[in-house]
């Protein structure tokens, strides 16, 4: 998935694979800054994005698990 904003180009890649006891989700996310300011900001504060993404993926996991239980 690609998206454009004033900050730059955001690229997310989602890989799903079957596992013996469920489904594995691997996510690759990157940002190509649009200018020097955003490049510098990304270098200084980029590590904080890990915490935001982690929370979002945990919410997605709970949602999918709850939907699977509701469908049974």
PDB file of N, CA, C and O in Angstrom:
ATOM      1  N   UNK A   1       0.849  -1.153   0.000  1.00  0.00           N
ATOM      2  CA  UNK A   1       0.000   0.000   0.000  1.00  0.00           C
ATOM      3  C   UNK A   1       0.904   1.229   0.000  1.00  0.00           C
ATOM      4  O   UNK A   1       1.842   1.302   0.789  1.00  0.00           O
ATOM      5  N   UNK A   2       0.646   2.156  -0.874  1.00  0.00           N
ATOM      6  CA  UNK A   2       1.388   3.408  -0.953  1.00  0.00           C
ATOM      7  C   UNK A   2       0.432   4.562  -0.669  1.00  0.00           C
ATOM      8  O   UNK A   2      -0.698   4.561  -1.141  1.00  0.00           O
ATOM      9  N   UNK A   3       0.916   5.554   0.079  1.00  0.00           N
ATOM     10  CA  UNK A   3       0.128   6.765   0.277  1.00  0.00           C
ATOM     11  C   UNK A   3       1.070   7.965   0.282  1.00  0.00           C
ATOM     12  O   UNK A   3       2.219   7.865   0.708  1.00  0.00           O
ATOM     13  N   UNK A   4       0.557   9.078  -0.209  1.00  0.00           N
ATOM     14  CA  UNK A   4       1.342  10.309  -0.298  1.00  0.00           C
ATOM     15  C   UNK A   4       0.764  11.344   0.665  1.00  0.00           C
ATOM     16  O   UNK A   4      -0.453  11.457   0.810  1.00  0.00           O
ATOM     17  N   UNK A   5       1.653  12.092   1.306  1.00  0.00           N
ATOM     18  CA  UNK A   5       1.250  13.201   2.160  1.00  0.00           C
ATOM     19  C   UNK A   5       2.325  14.276   2.058  1.00  0.00           C
ATOM     20  O   UNK A   5       3.337  14.089   1.386  1.00  0.00           O
ATOM     21  N   UNK A   6       2.123  15.382   2.771  1.00  0.00           N
ATOM     22  CA  UNK A   6       3.139  16.434   2.728  1.00  0.00           C
ATOM     23  C   UNK A   6       4.458  15.958   3.342  1.00  0.00           C
ATOM     24  O   UNK A   6       5.519  16.468   3.010  1.00  0.00           O
ATOM     25  N   UNK A   7       4.390  14.956   4.225  1.00  0.00           N
ATOM     26  CA  UNK A   7       5.595  14.415   4.851  1.00  0.00           C
ATOM     27  C   UNK A   7       6.398  13.550   3.886  1.00  0.00           C
ATOM     28  O   UNK A   7       7.610  13.392   4.054  1.00  0.00           O
ATOM     29  N   UNK A   8       5.735  12.949   2.918  1.00  0.00           N
ATOM     30  CA  UNK A   8       6.434  12.112   1.953  1.00  0.00           C
ATOM     31  C   UNK A   8       5.606  10.910   1.529  1.00  0.00           C
ATOM     32  O   UNK A   8       4.387  10.899   1.660  1.00  0.00           O
ATOM     33  N   UNK A   9       6.295   9.903   1.030  1.00  0.00           N
ATOM     34  CA  UNK A   9       5.665   8.675   0.561  1.00  0.00           C
ATOM     35  C   UNK A   9       5.740   7.628   1.670  1.00  0.00           C
ATOM     36  O   UNK A   9       6.821   7.316   2.169  1.00  0.00           O
ATOM     37  N   UNK A  10       4.592   7.103   2.039  1.00  0.00           N
ATOM     38  CA  UNK A  10       4.513   6.053   3.048  1.00  0.00           C
ATOM     39  C   UNK A  10       4.219   4.732   2.342  1.00  0.00           C
ATOM     40  O   UNK A  10       3.295   4.651   1.537  1.00  0.00           O
ATOM     41  N   UNK A  11       5.020   3.722   2.637  1.00  0.00           N
ATOM     42  CA  UNK A  11       4.859   2.414   2.006  1.00  0.00           C
ATOM     43  C   UNK A  11       4.664   1.366   3.098  1.00  0.00           C
ATOM     44  O   UNK A  11       5.468   1.273   4.022  1.00  0.00           O
ATOM     45  N   UNK A  12       3.584   0.609   2.984  1.00  0.00           N
ATOM     46  CA  UNK A  12       3.320  -0.492   3.915  1.00  0.00           C
ATOM     47  C   UNK A  12       3.128  -1.759   3.104  1.00  0.00           C
ATOM     48  O   UNK A  12       2.445  -1.761   2.089  1.00  0.00           O
ATOM     49  N   UNK A  13       3.743  -2.825   3.567  1.00  0.00           N
ATOM     50  CA  UNK A  13       3.639  -4.129   2.899  1.00  0.00           C
ATOM     51  C   UNK A  13       3.156  -5.130   3.934  1.00  0.00           C
ATOM     52  O   UNK A  13       3.721  -5.227   5.030  1.00  0.00           O
ATOM     53  N   UNK A  14       2.084  -5.837   3.609  1.00  0.00           N
ATOM     54  CA  UNK A  14       1.482  -6.822   4.511  1.00  0.00           C
ATOM     55  C   UNK A  14       1.652  -8.202   3.899  1.00  0.00           C
ATOM     56  O   UNK A  14       1.248  -8.435   2.762  1.00  0.00           O
ATOM     57  N   UNK A  15       2.242  -9.111   4.647  1.00  0.00           N
ATOM     58  CA  UNK A  15       2.436 -10.478   4.180  1.00  0.00           C
ATOM     59  C   UNK A  15       1.686 -11.416   5.119  1.00  0.00           C
ATOM     60  O   UNK A  15       1.918 -11.420   6.327  1.00  0.00           O
ATOM     61  N   UNK A  16       0.791 -12.201   4.556  1.00  0.00           N
ATOM     62  CA  UNK A  16       0.043 -13.189   5.336  1.00  0.00           C
ATOM     63  C   UNK A  16       0.477 -14.582   4.914  1.00  0.00           C
ATOM     64  O   UNK A  16       0.652 -14.854   3.726  1.00  0.00           O
ATOM     65  N   UNK A  17       0.649 -15.447   5.893  1.00  0.00           N
ATOM     66  CA  UNK A  17       0.981 -16.837   5.580  1.00  0.00           C
ATOM     67  C   UNK A  17       0.276 -17.750   6.568  1.00  0.00           C
ATOM     68  O   UNK A  17       0.021 -17.383   7.712  1.00  0.00           O
ATOM     69  N   UNK A  18      -0.048 -18.940   6.090  1.00  0.00           N
ATOM     70  CA  UNK A  18      -0.700 -19.924   6.957  1.00  0.00           C
ATOM     71  C   UNK A  18       0.329 -20.548   7.887  1.00  0.00           C
ATOM     72  O   UNK A  18       1.447 -20.849   7.493  1.00  0.00           O
ATOM     73  N   UNK A  19      -0.094 -20.752   9.112  1.00  0.00           N
ATOM     74  CA  UNK A  19       0.710 -21.451  10.106  1.00  0.00           C
ATOM     75  C   UNK A  19      -0.134 -22.620  10.600  1.00  0.00           C
ATOM     76  O   UNK A  19      -1.348 -22.634  10.445  1.00  0.00           O
ATOM     77  N   UNK A  20       0.490 -23.597  11.206  1.00  0.00           N
ATOM     78  CA  UNK A  20      -0.262 -24.777  11.652  1.00  0.00           C
ATOM     79  C   UNK A  20      -1.339 -24.441  12.677  1.00  0.00           C
ATOM     80  O   UNK A  20      -2.328 -25.125  12.788  1.00  0.00           O
ATOM     81  N   UNK A  21      -1.150 -23.335  13.424  1.00  0.00           N
ATOM     82  CA  UNK A  21      -2.142 -22.993  14.441  1.00  0.00           C
ATOM     83  C   UNK A  21      -2.772 -21.620  14.208  1.00  0.00           C
ATOM     84  O   UNK A  21      -3.316 -21.034  15.118  1.00  0.00           O
ATOM     85  N   UNK A  22      -2.690 -21.088  12.988  1.00  0.00           N
ATOM     86  CA  UNK A  22      -3.289 -19.783  12.729  1.00  0.00           C
ATOM     87  C   UNK A  22      -2.695 -19.118  11.500  1.00  0.00           C
ATOM     88  O   UNK A  22      -2.265 -19.790  10.567  1.00  0.00           O
ATOM     89  N   UNK A  23      -2.662 -17.816  11.535  1.00  0.00           N
ATOM     90  CA  UNK A  23      -2.159 -17.019  10.431  1.00  0.00           C
ATOM     91  C   UNK A  23      -1.068 -16.098  10.939  1.00  0.00           C
ATOM     92  O   UNK A  23      -1.210 -15.478  11.988  1.00  0.00           O
ATOM     93  N   UNK A  24       0.010 -15.998  10.168  1.00  0.00           N
ATOM     94  CA  UNK A  24       1.107 -15.095  10.518  1.00  0.00           C
ATOM     95  C   UNK A  24       0.966 -13.832   9.682  1.00  0.00           C
ATOM     96  O   UNK A  24       0.751 -13.889   8.479  1.00  0.00           O
ATOM     97  N   UNK A  25       1.089 -12.681  10.351  1.00  0.00           N
ATOM     98  CA  UNK A  25       1.057 -11.379   9.687  1.00  0.00           C
ATOM     99  C   UNK A  25       2.416 -10.721   9.873  1.00  0.00           C
ATOM    100  O   UNK A  25       2.879 -10.553  10.993  1.00  0.00           O
ATOM    101  N   UNK A  26       3.051 -10.376   8.757  1.00  0.00           N
ATOM    102  CA  UNK A  26       4.315  -9.648   8.791  1.00  0.00           C
ATOM    103  C   UNK A  26       4.063  -8.305   8.118  1.00  0.00           C
ATOM    104  O   UNK A  26       3.511  -8.247   7.021  1.00  0.00           O
ATOM    105  N   UNK A  27       4.447  -7.232   8.792  1.00  0.00           N
ATOM    106  CA  UNK A  27       4.228  -5.892   8.272  1.00  0.00           C
ATOM    107  C   UNK A  27       5.570  -5.191   8.109  1.00  0.00           C
ATOM    108  O   UNK A  27       6.382  -5.189   9.027  1.00  0.00           O
ATOM    109  N   UNK A  28       5.786  -4.611   6.927  1.00  0.00           N
ATOM    110  CA  UNK A  28       6.953  -3.774   6.670  1.00  0.00           C
ATOM    111  C   UNK A  28       6.432  -2.377   6.379  1.00  0.00           C
ATOM    112  O   UNK A  28       5.591  -2.194   5.499  1.00  0.00           O
ATOM    113  N   UNK A  29       6.908  -1.392   7.123  1.00  0.00           N
ATOM    114  CA  UNK A  29       6.454  -0.015   6.933  1.00  0.00           C
ATOM    115  C   UNK A  29       7.662   0.891   6.758  1.00  0.00           C
ATOM    116  O   UNK A  29       8.660   0.743   7.467  1.00  0.00           O
ATOM    117  N   UNK A  30       7.564   1.810   5.803  1.00  0.00           N
ATOM    118  CA  UNK A  30       8.661   2.753   5.590  1.00  0.00           C
ATOM    119  C   UNK A  30       8.119   4.093   5.125  1.00  0.00           C
ATOM    120  O   UNK A  30       6.982   4.190   4.659  1.00  0.00           O
ATOM    121  N   UNK A  31       8.945   5.108   5.284  1.00  0.00           N
ATOM    122  CA  UNK A  31       8.585   6.462   4.877  1.00  0.00           C
ATOM    123  C   UNK A  31       9.735   7.044   4.079  1.00  0.00           C
ATOM    124  O   UNK A  31      10.884   6.992   4.512  1.00  0.00           O
ATOM    125  N   UNK A  32       9.431   7.578   2.908  1.00  0.00           N
ATOM    126  CA  UNK A  32      10.407   8.291   2.091  1.00  0.00           C
ATOM    127  C   UNK A  32      10.076   9.772   2.258  1.00  0.00           C
ATOM    128  O   UNK A  32       9.081  10.251   1.695  1.00  0.00           O
ATOM    129  N   UNK A  33      10.867  10.499   3.061  1.00  0.00           N
ATOM    130  CA  UNK A  33      10.554  11.901   3.351  1.00  0.00           C
ATOM    131  C   UNK A  33      10.535  12.774   2.096  1.00  0.00           C
ATOM    132  O   UNK A  33      11.303  12.552   1.159  1.00  0.00           O
ATOM    133  N   UNK A  34       9.665  13.802   2.111  1.00  0.00           N
ATOM    134  CA  UNK A  34       9.517  14.673   0.950  1.00  0.00           C
ATOM    135  C   UNK A  34      10.571  15.781   0.895  1.00  0.00           C
ATOM    136  O   UNK A  34      10.800  16.354  -0.160  1.00  0.00           O
ATOM    137  N   UNK A  35      11.197  16.099   2.039  1.00  0.00           N
ATOM    138  CA  UNK A  35      12.232  17.134   2.037  1.00  0.00           C
ATOM    139  C   UNK A  35      13.185  16.924   3.218  1.00  0.00           C
ATOM    140  O   UNK A  35      13.006  16.009   4.018  1.00  0.00           O
ATOM    141  N   UNK A  36      14.172  17.785   3.315  1.00  0.00           N
ATOM    142  CA  UNK A  36      15.201  17.634   4.346  1.00  0.00           C
ATOM    143  C   UNK A  36      14.627  17.723   5.753  1.00  0.00           C
ATOM    144  O   UNK A  36      15.030  16.978   6.646  1.00  0.00           O
ATOM    145  N   UNK A  37      13.673  18.645   5.980  1.00  0.00           N
ATOM    146  CA  UNK A  37      13.079  18.798   7.308  1.00  0.00           C
ATOM    147  C   UNK A  37      12.443  17.496   7.782  1.00  0.00           C
ATOM    148  O   UNK A  37      12.673  17.055   8.911  1.00  0.00           O
ATOM    149  N   UNK A  38      11.647  16.862   6.931  1.00  0.00           N
ATOM    150  CA  UNK A  38      10.987  15.612   7.315  1.00  0.00           C
ATOM    151  C   UNK A  38      11.992  14.464   7.423  1.00  0.00           C
ATOM    152  O   UNK A  38      11.827  13.563   8.240  1.00  0.00           O
ATOM    153  N   UNK A  39      13.034  14.518   6.627  1.00  0.00           N
ATOM    154  CA  UNK A  39      14.082  13.501   6.734  1.00  0.00           C
ATOM    155  C   UNK A  39      14.766  13.594   8.098  1.00  0.00           C
ATOM    156  O   UNK A  39      14.962  12.583   8.780  1.00  0.00           O
ATOM    157  N   UNK A  40      15.092  14.804   8.516  1.00  0.00           N
ATOM    158  CA  UNK A  40      15.727  15.016   9.813  1.00  0.00           C
ATOM    159  C   UNK A  40      14.791  14.615  10.950  1.00  0.00           C
ATOM    160  O   UNK A  40      15.182  13.922  11.891  1.00  0.00           O
ATOM    161  N   UNK A  41      13.539  15.035  10.845  1.00  0.00           N
ATOM    162  CA  UNK A  41      12.549  14.696  11.866  1.00  0.00           C
ATOM    163  C   UNK A  41      12.372  13.184  11.977  1.00  0.00           C
ATOM    164  O   UNK A  41      12.294  12.635  13.083  1.00  0.00           O
ATOM    165  N   UNK A  42      12.326  12.509  10.834  1.00  0.00           N
ATOM    166  CA  UNK A  42      12.176  11.050  10.832  1.00  0.00           C
ATOM    167  C   UNK A  42      13.368  10.384  11.503  1.00  0.00           C
ATOM    168  O   UNK A  42      13.211   9.443  12.275  1.00  0.00           O
ATOM    169  N   UNK A  43      14.553  10.878  11.227  1.00  0.00           N
ATOM    170  CA  UNK A  43      15.755  10.299  11.852  1.00  0.00           C
ATOM    171  C   UNK A  43      15.760  10.500  13.359  1.00  0.00           C
ATOM    172  O   UNK A  43      16.169   9.616  14.102  1.00  0.00           O
ATOM    173  N   UNK A  44      15.314  11.665  13.807  1.00  0.00           N
ATOM    174  CA  UNK A  44      15.335  11.961  15.240  1.00  0.00           C
ATOM    175  C   UNK A  44      14.209  11.280  16.007  1.00  0.00           C
ATOM    176  O   UNK A  44      14.403  10.828  17.138  1.00  0.00           O
ATOM    177  N   UNK A  45      13.033  11.211  15.404  1.00  0.00           N
ATOM    178  CA  UNK A  45      11.854  10.724  16.129  1.00  0.00           C
ATOM    179  C   UNK A  45      11.252   9.447  15.555  1.00  0.00           C
ATOM    180  O   UNK A  45      10.223   8.984  16.047  1.00  0.00           O
ATOM    181  N   UNK A  46      11.866   8.883  14.528  1.00  0.00           N
ATOM    182  CA  UNK A  46      11.311   7.707  13.863  1.00  0.00           C
ATOM    183  C   UNK A  46      11.102   6.518  14.784  1.00  0.00           C
ATOM    184  O   UNK A  46      10.153   5.755  14.617  1.00  0.00           O
ATOM    185  N   UNK A  47      11.962   6.373  15.793  1.00  0.00           N
ATOM    186  CA  UNK A  47      11.843   5.241  16.705  1.00  0.00           C
ATOM    187  C   UNK A  47      10.517   5.264  17.464  1.00  0.00           C
ATOM    188  O   UNK A  47      10.011   4.228  17.875  1.00  0.00           O
ATOM    189  N   UNK A  48       9.921   6.446  17.632  1.00  0.00           N
ATOM    190  CA  UNK A  48       8.655   6.520  18.362  1.00  0.00           C
ATOM    191  C   UNK A  48       7.504   5.892  17.577  1.00  0.00           C
ATOM    192  O   UNK A  48       6.514   5.468  18.169  1.00  0.00           O
ATOM    193  N   UNK A  49       7.635   5.819  16.254  1.00  0.00           N
ATOM    194  CA  UNK A  49       6.580   5.221  15.422  1.00  0.00           C
ATOM    195  C   UNK A  49       6.363   3.759  15.780  1.00  0.00           C
ATOM    196  O   UNK A  49       5.245   3.249  15.663  1.00  0.00           O
ATOM    197  N   UNK A  50       7.401   3.087  16.228  1.00  0.00           N
ATOM    198  CA  UNK A  50       7.283   1.670  16.609  1.00  0.00           C
ATOM    199  C   UNK A  50       6.194   1.479  17.657  1.00  0.00           C
ATOM    200  O   UNK A  50       5.392   0.553  17.566  1.00  0.00           O
ATOM    201  N   UNK A  51       6.124   2.376  18.617  1.00  0.00           N
ATOM    202  CA  UNK A  51       5.127   2.250  19.680  1.00  0.00           C
ATOM    203  C   UNK A  51       3.711   2.492  19.155  1.00  0.00           C
ATOM    204  O   UNK A  51       2.772   1.815  19.555  1.00  0.00           O
ATOM    205  N   UNK A  52       3.566   3.433  18.241  1.00  0.00           N
ATOM    206  CA  UNK A  52       2.253   3.714  17.646  1.00  0.00           C
ATOM    207  C   UNK A  52       1.797   2.524  16.814  1.00  0.00           C
ATOM    208  O   UNK A  52       0.662   2.049  16.940  1.00  0.00           O
ATOM    209  N   UNK A  53       2.684   2.015  15.952  1.00  0.00           N
ATOM    210  CA  UNK A  53       2.336   0.870  15.115  1.00  0.00           C
ATOM    211  C   UNK A  53       2.034  -0.360  15.960  1.00  0.00           C
ATOM    212  O   UNK A  53       1.096  -1.099  15.676  1.00  0.00           O
ATOM    213  N   UNK A  54       2.816  -0.585  17.003  1.00  0.00           N
ATOM    214  CA  UNK A  54       2.596  -1.756  17.858  1.00  0.00           C
ATOM    215  C   UNK A  54       1.193  -1.731  18.464  1.00  0.00           C
ATOM    216  O   UNK A  54       0.491  -2.745  18.459  1.00  0.00           O
ATOM    217  N   UNK A  55       0.770  -0.574  18.943  1.00  0.00           N
ATOM    218  CA  UNK A  55      -0.575  -0.454  19.511  1.00  0.00           C
ATOM    219  C   UNK A  55      -1.636  -0.713  18.442  1.00  0.00           C
ATOM    220  O   UNK A  55      -2.628  -1.407  18.684  1.00  0.00           O
ATOM    221  N   UNK A  56      -1.448  -0.171  17.247  1.00  0.00           N
ATOM    222  CA  UNK A  56      -2.415  -0.373  16.169  1.00  0.00           C
ATOM    223  C   UNK A  56      -2.514  -1.845  15.782  1.00  0.00           C
ATOM    224  O   UNK A  56      -3.610  -2.361  15.555  1.00  0.00           O
ATOM    225  N   UNK A  57      -1.388  -2.540  15.705  1.00  0.00           N
ATOM    226  CA  UNK A  57      -1.404  -3.952  15.323  1.00  0.00           C
ATOM    227  C   UNK A  57      -2.017  -4.818  16.419  1.00  0.00           C
ATOM    228  O   UNK A  57      -2.701  -5.798  16.122  1.00  0.00           O
ATOM    229  N   UNK A  58      -1.810  -4.453  17.671  1.00  0.00           N
ATOM    230  CA  UNK A  58      -2.455  -5.189  18.755  1.00  0.00           C
ATOM    231  C   UNK A  58      -3.974  -4.994  18.698  1.00  0.00           C
ATOM    232  O   UNK A  58      -4.736  -5.935  18.922  1.00  0.00           O
ATOM    233  N   UNK A  59      -4.414  -3.776  18.378  1.00  0.00           N
ATOM    234  CA  UNK A  59      -5.857  -3.521  18.215  1.00  0.00           C
ATOM    235  C   UNK A  59      -6.418  -4.309  17.043  1.00  0.00           C
ATOM    236  O   UNK A  59      -7.519  -4.874  17.132  1.00  0.00           O
ATOM    237  N   UNK A  60      -5.685  -4.365  15.929  1.00  0.00           N
ATOM    238  CA  UNK A  60      -6.110  -5.155  14.768  1.00  0.00           C
ATOM    239  C   UNK A  60      -6.208  -6.629  15.141  1.00  0.00           C
ATOM    240  O   UNK A  60      -7.181  -7.304  14.794  1.00  0.00           O
ATOM    241  N   UNK A  61      -5.232  -7.130  15.856  1.00  0.00           N
ATOM    242  CA  UNK A  61      -5.222  -8.539  16.274  1.00  0.00           C
ATOM    243  C   UNK A  61      -6.461  -8.857  17.121  1.00  0.00           C
ATOM    244  O   UNK A  61      -7.151  -9.843  16.881  1.00  0.00           O
ATOM    245  N   UNK A  62      -6.748  -8.004  18.100  1.00  0.00           N
ATOM    246  CA  UNK A  62      -7.926  -8.229  18.954  1.00  0.00           C
ATOM    247  C   UNK A  62      -9.215  -8.191  18.126  1.00  0.00           C
ATOM    248  O   UNK A  62     -10.115  -9.009  18.328  1.00  0.00           O
ATOM    249  N   UNK A  63      -9.303  -7.254  17.192  1.00  0.00           N
ATOM    250  CA  UNK A  63     -10.489  -7.143  16.349  1.00  0.00           C
ATOM    251  C   UNK A  63     -10.692  -8.408  15.524  1.00  0.00           C
ATOM    252  O   UNK A  63     -11.794  -8.968  15.483  1.00  0.00           O
ATOM    253  N   UNK A  64      -9.632  -8.877  14.858  1.00  0.00           N
ATOM    254  CA  UNK A  64      -9.734 -10.065  14.010  1.00  0.00           C
ATOM    255  C   UNK A  64     -10.075 -11.291  14.845  1.00  0.00           C
ATOM    256  O   UNK A  64     -10.926 -12.097  14.453  1.00  0.00           O
ATOM    257  N   UNK A  65      -9.456 -11.427  16.003  1.00  0.00           N
ATOM    258  CA  UNK A  65      -9.757 -12.569  16.864  1.00  0.00           C
ATOM    259  C   UNK A  65     -11.203 -12.541  17.331  1.00  0.00           C
ATOM    260  O   UNK A  65     -11.874 -13.580  17.368  1.00  0.00           O
ATOM    261  N   UNK A  66     -11.711 -11.372  17.670  1.00  0.00           N
ATOM    262  CA  UNK A  66     -13.109 -11.255  18.121  1.00  0.00           C
ATOM    263  C   UNK A  66     -14.076 -11.552  16.988  1.00  0.00           C
ATOM    264  O   UNK A  66     -15.108 -12.193  17.184  1.00  0.00           O
ATOM    265  N   UNK A  67     -13.760 -11.125  15.765  1.00  0.00           N
ATOM    266  CA  UNK A  67     -14.612 -11.414  14.619  1.00  0.00           C
ATOM    267  C   UNK A  67     -14.621 -12.908  14.323  1.00  0.00           C
ATOM    268  O   UNK A  67     -15.661 -13.463  13.978  1.00  0.00           O
ATOM    269  N   UNK A  68     -13.478 -13.570  14.478  1.00  0.00           N
ATOM    270  CA  UNK A  68     -13.408 -15.015  14.227  1.00  0.00           C
ATOM    271  C   UNK A  68     -14.263 -15.770  15.228  1.00  0.00           C
ATOM    272  O   UNK A  68     -14.946 -16.740  14.866  1.00  0.00           O
ATOM    273  N   UNK A  69     -14.269 -15.346  16.466  1.00  0.00           N
ATOM    274  CA  UNK A  69     -15.070 -15.990  17.502  1.00  0.00           C
ATOM    275  C   UNK A  69     -16.550 -15.757  17.210  1.00  0.00           C
ATOM    276  O   UNK A  69     -17.375 -16.662  17.361  1.00  0.00           O
ATOM    277  N   UNK A  70     -16.915 -14.541  16.779  1.00  0.00           N
ATOM    278  CA  UNK A  70     -18.314 -14.238  16.478  1.00  0.00           C
ATOM    279  C   UNK A  70     -18.837 -15.051  15.298  1.00  0.00           C
ATOM    280  O   UNK A  70     -20.027 -15.347  15.226  1.00  0.00           O
ATOM    281  N   UNK A  71     -17.978 -15.418  14.360  1.00  0.00           N
ATOM    282  CA  UNK A  71     -18.391 -16.178  13.173  1.00  0.00           C
ATOM    283  C   UNK A  71     -18.586 -17.668  13.457  1.00  0.00           C
ATOM    284  O   UNK A  71     -19.180 -18.369  12.665  1.00  0.00           O
ATOM    285  N   UNK A  72     -18.110 -18.137  14.590  1.00  0.00           N
ATOM    286  CA  UNK A  72     -18.212 -19.577  14.899  1.00  0.00           C
ATOM    287  C   UNK A  72     -19.573 -19.948  15.394  1.00  0.00           C
ATOM    288  O   UNK A  72     -20.408 -19.288  15.771  1.00  0.00           O
TER     289      UNK A  72
END
